[in-house]
XYZ file of C-alpha atoms in Angstrom:
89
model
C 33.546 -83.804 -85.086
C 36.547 -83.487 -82.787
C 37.308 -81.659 -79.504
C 39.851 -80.096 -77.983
C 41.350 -78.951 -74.688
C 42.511 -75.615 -73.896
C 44.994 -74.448 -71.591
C 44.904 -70.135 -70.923
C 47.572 -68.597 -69.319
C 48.073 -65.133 -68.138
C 45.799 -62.833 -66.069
C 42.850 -64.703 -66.968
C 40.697 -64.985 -63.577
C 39.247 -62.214 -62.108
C 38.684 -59.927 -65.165
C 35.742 -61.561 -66.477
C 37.841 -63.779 -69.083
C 35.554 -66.688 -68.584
C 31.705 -65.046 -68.909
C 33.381 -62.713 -71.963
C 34.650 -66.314 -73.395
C 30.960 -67.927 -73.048
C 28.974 -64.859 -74.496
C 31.267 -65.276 -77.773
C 31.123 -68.908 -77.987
C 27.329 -68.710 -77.883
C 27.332 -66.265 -80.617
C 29.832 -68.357 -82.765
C 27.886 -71.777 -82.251
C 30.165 -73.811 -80.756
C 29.379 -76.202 -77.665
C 31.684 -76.947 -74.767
C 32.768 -75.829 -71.339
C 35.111 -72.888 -69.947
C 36.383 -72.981 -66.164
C 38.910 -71.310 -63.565
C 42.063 -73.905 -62.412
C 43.638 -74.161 -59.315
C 46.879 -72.825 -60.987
C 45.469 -69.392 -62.277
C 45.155 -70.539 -65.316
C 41.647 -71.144 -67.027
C 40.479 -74.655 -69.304
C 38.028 -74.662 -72.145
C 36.711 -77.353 -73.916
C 35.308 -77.451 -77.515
C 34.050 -79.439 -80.042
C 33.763 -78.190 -83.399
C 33.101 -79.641 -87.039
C 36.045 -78.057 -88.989
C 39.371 -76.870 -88.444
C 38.295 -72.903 -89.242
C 35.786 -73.641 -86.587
C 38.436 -73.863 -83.644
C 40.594 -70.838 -85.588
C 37.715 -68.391 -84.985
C 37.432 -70.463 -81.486
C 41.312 -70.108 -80.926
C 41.401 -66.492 -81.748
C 38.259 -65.551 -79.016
C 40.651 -66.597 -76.521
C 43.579 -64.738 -77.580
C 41.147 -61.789 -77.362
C 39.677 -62.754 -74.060
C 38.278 -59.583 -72.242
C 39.064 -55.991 -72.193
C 40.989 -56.427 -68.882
C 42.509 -59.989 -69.154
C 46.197 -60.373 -70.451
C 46.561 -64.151 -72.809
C 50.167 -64.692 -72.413
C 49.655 -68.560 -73.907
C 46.864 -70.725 -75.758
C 47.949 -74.435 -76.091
C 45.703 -77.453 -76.541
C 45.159 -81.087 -76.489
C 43.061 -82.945 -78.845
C 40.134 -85.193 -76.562
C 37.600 -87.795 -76.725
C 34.077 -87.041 -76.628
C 31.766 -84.371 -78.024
C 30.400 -81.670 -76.605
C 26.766 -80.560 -77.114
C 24.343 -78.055 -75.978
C 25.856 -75.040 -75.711
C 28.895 -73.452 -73.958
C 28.575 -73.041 -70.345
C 30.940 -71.860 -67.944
C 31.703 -74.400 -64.894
């Protein structure tokens, strides 16, 4: 299993970005974290089995919510696995 850090940029706080982000990754089965940065910009963290896995992942946070804007989605492949859910932080 690997994980990955993401990087969201855009209007991404304030507009329920993160709590739309955690109600999808529950439904999709993944396990990780999502959180507001100093910067404006928001990090998630995932861990998934399969590359499709963080495609369907990747594409929730182009969506984001009805009033957030994604401007940019990059990542960083990390250590560690993530288990237990998705939680916001």
């Amino acid at each position: 299993m690997q994980s990955r850090l993401y990087a969201i940029r855009g209007r991404v706080q304030g507009v329920w970005y993160r709590a739309t982000i955690q109600q999808l990754a529950q439904a999709a089965g993944v396990s990780g974290y999502i959180r507001n940065c100093s910067d404006g910009s928001v990090e998630a963290a995932v861990s998934c089995p399969n590359d499709d896995c963080f495609d369907q992942f990747e594409r929730l946070l182009w969506e984001g919510s009805p009033l957030s804007v994604v401007d940019n989605v990059s990542y960083d492949i990390i250590e560690g696995v993530f288990e237990g859910g998705f939680e916001q932080r």
